Coordinates of C-alpha atoms in Angstrom, one line a residue:
X1 CA -8.9 -4.2 59.1
X2 CA -7.1 -3.7 55.8
X3 CA -9.2 -3.1 52.8
X4 CA -8.3 -2.7 49.2
X5 CA -10.1 -1.5 46.1
X6 CA -10.1 -4.0 43.3
X7 CA -10.7 -2.9 39.7
X8 CA -12.3 -5.4 37.5
X9 CA -10.8 -5.5 34.0
X10 CA -13.2 -4.0 31.5
X11 CA -11.4 -4.7 28.2
X12 CA -14.0 -7.1 27.0
X13 CA -17.1 -5.0 27.6
X14 CA -15.3 -1.9 26.2
X15 CA -14.4 -3.7 23.0
X16 CA -18.0 -5.0 22.6
X17 CA -19.2 -1.5 23.1
X18 CA -16.9 -0.2 20.4
X19 CA -17.4 -3.1 18.0
X20 CA -20.2 -1.3 16.2
X21 CA -18.1 1.8 15.7
X22 CA -15.1 -0.2 14.5
X23 CA -17.2 -2.1 11.9
X24 CA -19.0 1.1 10.9
X25 CA -15.7 2.9 10.3
X26 CA -14.2 0.1 8.3
X27 CA -17.4 -0.1 6.1
X28 CA -17.4 3.7 5.6
X29 CA -13.7 3.7 4.7
X30 CA -14.1 0.9 2.2
X31 CA -17.2 2.5 0.6
X32 CA -15.5 5.9 0.4
X33 CA -12.4 4.3 -1.1
X34 CA -14.4 2.4 -3.7
X35 CA -16.4 5.5 -4.6
X36 CA -13.4 7.7 -4.9
X37 CA -11.5 5.2 -7.0
X38 CA -14.5 4.9 -9.3
X39 CA -14.9 8.6 -9.6
X40 CA -11.3 9.4 -10.3
X41 CA -10.4 6.2 -12.2
X42 CA -9.9 8.2 -15.4
X43 CA -7.4 10.5 -13.7
X44 CA -5.4 7.6 -12.3
X45 CA -5.4 5.6 -15.5
X46 CA -4.1 8.4 -17.6
X47 CA -0.7 8.2 -15.8
X48 CA 0.7 5.8 -18.4
X49 CA 1.9 7.8 -21.5
X50 CA 0.3 10.9 -20.1
X51 CA 1.8 14.0 -21.8
X52 CA 1.4 16.0 -18.6
X53 CA 2.5 13.4 -16.0
X54 CA 6.0 13.6 -14.5
X55 CA 5.6 10.2 -12.9
X56 CA 7.7 7.2 -14.0
X57 CA 4.9 5.9 -16.3
X58 CA 4.2 9.3 -17.8
X59 CA 5.7 10.9 -20.9
X60 CA 6.1 14.5 -19.9
X61 CA 9.8 14.5 -20.4
X62 CA 9.5 13.4 -24.0
X63 CA 6.8 15.8 -24.8
X64 CA 8.7 18.8 -23.4
X65 CA 11.8 17.9 -25.4
X66 CA 9.7 17.6 -28.6
X67 CA 8.3 21.1 -27.9
X68 CA 11.8 22.5 -27.4
X69 CA 12.8 21.1 -30.8
X70 CA 9.9 23.0 -32.5
X71 CA 7.3 20.3 -32.7
X72 CA 3.8 21.5 -32.2
X73 CA 2.4 18.9 -29.7
X74 CA -1.4 18.9 -29.4
X75 CA -2.8 16.7 -26.6
X76 CA -6.3 15.2 -27.2
X77 CA -8.6 13.0 -25.3
X78 CA -11.2 12.0 -27.9
X79 CA -11.5 11.1 -31.6
X80 CA -13.3 14.3 -32.4
X81 CA -10.6 16.4 -30.9
X82 CA -8.0 14.4 -32.8
X83 CA -9.8 14.8 -36.1
X84 CA -10.0 18.6 -35.6
X85 CA -6.3 18.8 -34.6
X86 CA -5.3 17.0 -37.7
X87 CA -7.5 19.1 -40.0
X88 CA -6.2 22.4 -38.5
X89 CA -2.6 21.4 -38.6
X90 CA -0.2 23.1 -41.1
X91 CA 1.8 20.5 -42.9
X92 CA 2.3 16.8 -42.2
X93 CA 1.0 15.4 -38.9
X94 CA 1.9 12.4 -36.7
X95 CA -0.7 10.9 -34.4
X96 CA 0.6 8.9 -31.4
X97 CA -2.4 6.8 -30.2
X98 CA -2.4 4.5 -27.2
X99 CA -5.8 3.1 -26.4
X100 CA -4.9 1.7 -23.0
X101 CA -8.3 0.6 -22.0
X102 CA -10.0 -0.3 -25.3
X103 CA -12.3 2.7 -25.6
X104 CA -12.3 2.6 -29.4
X105 CA -14.4 0.0 -31.2
X106 CA -13.8 -1.0 -34.8
X107 CA -15.7 2.0 -36.2
X108 CA -13.5 4.3 -34.1
X109 CA -10.3 2.6 -35.2
X110 CA -11.4 2.8 -38.9
X111 CA -12.1 6.5 -38.4
X112 CA -8.7 7.0 -36.9
X113 CA -7.2 5.1 -39.9
X114 CA -9.0 7.5 -42.3
X115 CA -7.1 10.5 -40.9
X116 CA -4.5 12.1 -43.2
X117 CA -1.6 11.5 -40.7
X118 CA 1.2 9.1 -39.9
X119 CA 0.4 6.8 -37.0
X120 CA 2.6 5.7 -34.1
X121 CA 1.0 2.8 -32.0
X122 CA 2.9 1.8 -28.9
X123 CA 2.1 -1.8 -28.0
X124 CA -1.2 -1.9 -29.8
X125 CA -3.8 -4.6 -29.2
X126 CA -4.7 -7.3 -31.8
X127 CA -7.9 -5.4 -32.7
X128 CA -5.9 -2.3 -33.4
X129 CA -3.5 -4.2 -35.6
X130 CA -6.3 -5.8 -37.6
X131 CA -7.7 -2.4 -38.5
X132 CA -4.7 0.0 -38.5
X133 CA -1.8 -2.4 -39.4
X134 CA -3.1 -5.4 -41.4
X135 CA -0.6 -8.2 -41.7
X136 CA 1.2 -7.4 -38.5
X137 CA 0.8 -9.9 -35.6
X138 CA 1.9 -10.1 -32.0
X139 CA 4.4 -12.7 -30.9
X140 CA 6.7 -13.4 -28.0
X141 CA 10.1 -11.9 -27.4
X142 CA 12.7 -14.7 -27.5
X143 CA 15.9 -12.7 -26.9
X144 CA 17.1 -12.3 -23.3
X145 CA 19.4 -9.4 -24.1
X146 CA 18.8 -6.1 -22.3
X147 CA 19.3 -4.1 -25.5
X148 CA 18.8 -4.8 -29.2
X149 CA 20.4 -3.2 -32.3
X150 CA 18.4 -1.5 -34.9
X151 CA 19.4 -3.5 -38.0
X152 CA 17.2 -1.6 -40.4
X153 CA 17.1 1.5 -42.6
X154 CA 14.5 3.6 -40.7
X155 CA 16.3 6.9 -39.9
X156 CA 15.0 7.1 -36.3
X157 CA 16.1 3.5 -35.6
X158 CA 19.5 4.1 -37.2
X159 CA 20.1 7.2 -35.0
X160 CA 19.1 5.2 -32.0
X161 CA 21.6 2.4 -32.7
X162 CA 20.2 0.2 -29.9
X163 CA 17.3 0.5 -27.6
X164 CA 15.9 -1.4 -24.6
X165 CA 14.6 -4.9 -25.2
X166 CA 11.0 -4.8 -26.5
X167 CA 8.1 -5.8 -24.3
X168 CA 6.2 -7.1 -27.3
X169 CA 7.5 -8.3 -30.6
X170 CA 5.7 -8.3 -34.0
X171 CA 5.9 -10.2 -37.2
X172 CA 4.7 -8.8 -40.6
X173 CA 3.8 -10.7 -43.8
X174 CA 3.5 -7.6 -45.9
X175 CA 6.0 -6.6 -48.6
X176 CA 5.5 -2.9 -47.5
X177 CA 6.7 -3.7 -43.9
X178 CA 10.1 -2.9 -42.5
X179 CA 11.3 -4.5 -39.3
X180 CA 13.7 -3.1 -36.8
X181 CA 15.3 -4.3 -33.6
X182 CA 15.2 -8.1 -34.2
X183 CA 14.1 -9.9 -31.1
X184 CA 14.7 -13.4 -32.6
X185 CA 12.7 -15.8 -34.9
X186 CA 11.8 -13.1 -37.4
X187 CA 10.1 -10.9 -34.8
X188 CA 10.8 -7.2 -34.3
X189 CA 10.4 -4.5 -31.7
X190 CA 9.4 -1.9 -34.4
X191 CA 7.5 -2.6 -37.6
X192 CA 6.8 0.2 -40.1
X193 CA 4.1 -0.2 -42.7
X194 CA 4.4 2.1 -45.8
X195 CA 0.8 2.7 -46.8
X196 CA 1.6 5.1 -49.7
X197 CA 0.7 8.6 -48.4
X198 CA 1.5 7.7 -44.8
X199 CA 3.3 5.3 -42.5
X200 CA 2.1 3.3 -39.5
X201 CA 4.8 2.5 -36.9
X202 CA 3.9 -0.4 -34.6
X203 CA 6.2 0.1 -31.6
X204 CA 6.9 -2.8 -29.2
X205 CA 9.4 -0.7 -27.3
X206 CA 6.6 1.1 -25.5
X207 CA 8.9 1.9 -22.6
X208 CA 10.9 4.2 -24.8
X209 CA 8.1 6.8 -24.3
X210 CA 8.1 6.6 -20.5
X211 CA 9.9 9.0 -18.2
X212 CA 11.8 6.3 -16.4
X213 CA 13.0 4.4 -19.5
X214 CA 13.6 7.1 -22.0
X215 CA 17.2 7.8 -20.8
X216 CA 18.2 4.2 -21.3
X217 CA 20.3 3.2 -24.4
X218 CA 19.0 4.9 -27.5
X219 CA 15.4 5.1 -26.4
X220 CA 15.3 8.9 -26.5
X221 CA 16.7 9.0 -30.0
X222 CA 14.1 6.5 -31.2
X223 CA 11.2 8.2 -29.6
X224 CA 12.2 11.7 -30.7
X225 CA 12.9 10.4 -34.2
X226 CA 9.5 8.6 -34.6
X227 CA 7.4 11.3 -33.0
X228 CA 9.3 14.3 -34.3
X229 CA 9.4 13.5 -38.0
X230 CA 6.5 15.9 -38.8
X231 CA 6.1 19.5 -37.5
X232 CA 2.8 18.6 -35.7
X233 CA 2.3 15.8 -33.2
X234 CA -1.2 14.9 -31.9
X235 CA -0.8 13.0 -28.6
X236 CA -4.0 11.0 -28.4
X237 CA -5.0 8.9 -25.4
X238 CA -8.7 7.8 -25.9
X239 CA -11.0 8.2 -23.0
X240 CA -14.6 7.4 -22.1
X241 CA -15.7 10.2 -24.5
X242 CA -14.9 7.8 -27.3
X243 CA -17.3 5.1 -26.2
X244 CA -20.1 4.5 -28.6
X245 CA -23.5 5.9 -27.7
X246 CA -25.0 2.4 -27.2
X247 CA -22.1 1.2 -25.0
X248 CA -23.0 0.1 -21.5
X249 CA -22.6 3.0 -18.9
X250 CA -19.6 3.0 -16.7
X251 CA -19.7 2.9 -12.9
X252 CA -19.0 6.6 -12.8
X253 CA -21.9 7.3 -15.1
X254 CA -24.2 5.0 -13.1
X255 CA -23.3 6.6 -9.8
X256 CA -25.6 9.5 -8.9
X257 CA -24.0 12.8 -8.3
X258 CA -25.1 13.0 -4.7
X259 CA -23.3 9.8 -3.7
X260 CA -19.8 11.3 -3.2
X261 CA -20.9 14.3 -1.1
X262 CA -23.0 12.0 1.1
X263 CA -20.1 9.6 1.6
X264 CA -17.8 12.5 2.5
X265 CA -20.5 13.9 4.9
X266 CA -20.7 10.4 6.5
X267 CA -17.0 10.3 7.0
X268 CA -17.1 13.8 8.7
X269 CA -20.0 12.6 10.9
X270 CA -18.1 9.5 11.9
X271 CA -14.9 11.4 12.8
X272 CA -17.0 13.9 14.8
X273 CA -18.7 11.0 16.6
X274 CA -15.4 9.3 17.3
X275 CA -14.0 12.5 18.8
X276 CA -17.1 13.0 20.8
X277 CA -17.1 9.5 22.2
X278 CA -13.4 9.4 22.5
X279 CA -13.4 12.3 24.9
X280 CA -15.1 10.1 27.4
X281 CA -12.2 7.6 27.5
X282 CA -10.0 9.5 29.9
X283 CA -7.8 7.9 32.6
X284 CA -9.2 5.1 34.7
X285 CA -11.1 6.5 37.7
X286 CA -10.9 4.5 40.9
X287 CA -14.4 4.3 42.4
X288 CA -15.5 3.0 45.7
X289 CA -16.9 -0.5 45.4
X290 CA -20.3 -1.2 47.0
X291 CA -18.6 -3.8 49.2
X292 CA -15.3 -4.0 51.0
X293 CA -13.0 -6.8 49.8
X294 CA -10.3 -7.9 52.2
X295 CA -6.8 -8.1 50.8
X296 CA -6.6 -11.8 51.8
X297 CA -9.7 -12.7 49.9
X298 CA -8.3 -11.0 46.8
X299 CA -5.0 -12.9 47.1
X300 CA -6.8 -16.2 47.7
X301 CA -9.1 -15.6 44.7
X302 CA -6.1 -14.9 42.5
X303 CA -4.4 -18.0 43.8
X304 CA -7.4 -20.1 42.9
X305 CA -7.4 -18.7 39.4
X306 CA -3.7 -19.5 39.0
X307 CA -4.3 -23.0 40.4
X308 CA -7.2 -23.7 38.1
X309 CA -5.3 -22.6 35.0
X310 CA -2.1 -24.3 36.0
X311 CA -0.2 -21.0 35.8
X312 CA 2.7 -22.1 38.0
X313 CA 5.2 -19.7 36.5
X314 CA 2.8 -16.8 36.6
X315 CA 2.2 -17.5 40.3
X316 CA 5.8 -17.7 41.2
X317 CA 6.6 -14.5 39.3
X318 CA 3.9 -12.7 41.3
X319 CA 5.4 -14.0 44.5
X320 CA 9.0 -13.1 43.6
X321 CA 8.1 -9.6 42.4
X322 CA 6.3 -8.8 45.7
X323 CA 9.2 -10.3 47.7
X324 CA 11.9 -8.4 45.8
X325 CA 9.9 -5.1 46.3
X326 CA 9.6 -5.7 50.0
X327 CA 13.2 -6.7 50.4
X328 CA 14.3 -3.5 48.5
X329 CA 12.3 -1.4 50.9
X330 CA 13.6 -3.2 54.0
X331 CA 17.2 -2.8 52.8
X332 CA 16.7 0.9 52.0
X333 CA 17.6 0.3 48.3
X334 CA 16.6 2.8 45.7
X335 CA 13.8 2.1 43.3
X336 CA 16.3 2.0 40.4
X337 CA 18.4 -0.8 42.0
X338 CA 18.7 -3.9 39.8
X339 CA 18.3 -7.5 41.0
X340 CA 22.0 -8.0 41.3
X341 CA 22.2 -5.3 44.0
X342 CA 19.2 -6.8 45.8
X343 CA 20.8 -10.2 45.8
X344 CA 24.1 -8.8 47.1
X345 CA 22.4 -6.9 49.9
X346 CA 20.3 -9.8 51.0
X347 CA 23.4 -12.1 51.1
X348 CA 25.3 -9.6 53.1
X349 CA 22.7 -9.2 55.9
X350 CA 21.6 -12.8 56.1
X351 CA 24.9 -14.5 55.5
X352 CA 23.5 -16.8 52.9
X353 CA 25.5 -17.4 49.7
X354 CA 24.7 -15.2 46.8
X355 CA 24.0 -18.2 44.6
X356 CA 21.4 -19.5 47.0
X357 CA 19.7 -16.1 47.2
X358 CA 19.7 -15.7 43.5
X359 CA 18.3 -19.2 43.0
X360 CA 15.5 -18.3 45.4
X361 CA 14.7 -15.0 43.9
X362 CA 15.2 -15.8 40.3
X363 CA 16.8 -19.0 39.3
X364 CA 14.6 -21.9 40.6
X365 CA 11.8 -23.0 38.3
X366 CA 9.1 -25.0 40.1
X367 CA 7.9 -28.1 38.2
X368 CA 4.6 -28.4 40.0
X369 CA 2.5 -27.2 42.9
X370 CA 4.7 -28.9 45.4
X371 CA 7.8 -27.1 44.2
X372 CA 5.8 -23.9 44.1
X373 CA 4.8 -24.4 47.7
X374 CA 8.4 -25.1 48.7
X375 CA 9.7 -22.0 46.9
X376 CA 7.0 -19.9 48.5
X377 CA 8.2 -21.0 51.9
X378 CA 11.8 -20.2 51.0
X379 CA 10.8 -16.7 49.9
X380 CA 8.9 -16.2 53.2
X381 CA 11.9 -17.4 55.3
X382 CA 14.3 -15.2 53.3
X383 CA 12.1 -12.2 53.9
X384 CA 11.8 -12.9 57.6
X385 CA 15.6 -13.2 57.9
X386 CA 16.1 -9.9 56.2
X387 CA 13.5 -8.2 58.4
X388 CA 15.1 -9.8 61.5
X389 CA 18.6 -8.5 60.4
X390 CA 17.4 -5.0 59.6
X391 CA 15.0 -4.6 62.5
X392 CA 16.5 -6.5 65.5
X393 CA 13.9 -5.1 67.9

């Protein structure tokens, strides 16, 4: 009696058993990512116009060139630091301020406007314009040119000649305003307000300060000219330190200090548990079944499954694969022999045409169960003829 060991597929139960760990890992990763992004949001946000960032959005290249030209660059992150830097400076001062995330309220902007320093404001908001550059308004850029000529008498703009097209354009209704880089319809990429003892430059060509755009056209000449007019430059990017005392707390401030260490610990625990559990998933071990299943019963059971699902092609493929393997063994062909060699060998020993053999082993596609039965009989006859030819006894 021939017996075989049948292994029941266990993919479903194994997935159900790991479902909890999969969901737990996804939740832990999402929670950790959210916490880390919240914790380090300030560091990520400071990439734009950052004086120390070599990234494409940073401004380290411009700052380094200014230092080489003898400009004393002081980087600050709060209004108090900026106020001290201006008061300690020797000689005229320029303050480059970019409030990227609206940390300064009207009181903070007014305090900045009271400083004895020239101001350079790259792409300021409407609130900043109302306080620091009254009379200047934001408008759309109508020109589609890649570059725009200076067309004004500001020395830095004249030296630049032409710069990249502005991202934002401005109009000014003040007699003390000078517009440069006309973008169309009376709007400009640079507006300078002369406020007596100081100037305020509203710069719509904010990309001129970025590492990736400063080499284009005359961007470098414009940026160096505006920011290098005075011996001291205060590079001021407001941070959460400038928020008023009664401002609502940020997510980082609301998050307890123990949250991040606990999340990191949970990640370590999860990885350790995954490694511990994963070690149990070795190769499949064939175990003796409590009952002996005859090979015929297994074949019949599989045939019933094919018949119930209407898997005619799947069934004929199984029959053909088994037949080809047995024919290769009977004809003493190597395991690497392709189907063409098998067809040629079978045709040679049986005398049947190669086309007929190929049609039986590969080509014929049964349209239903009757055709499948007929093809199964043809495979059986072909196998018997090969065995009779190779084993005459």
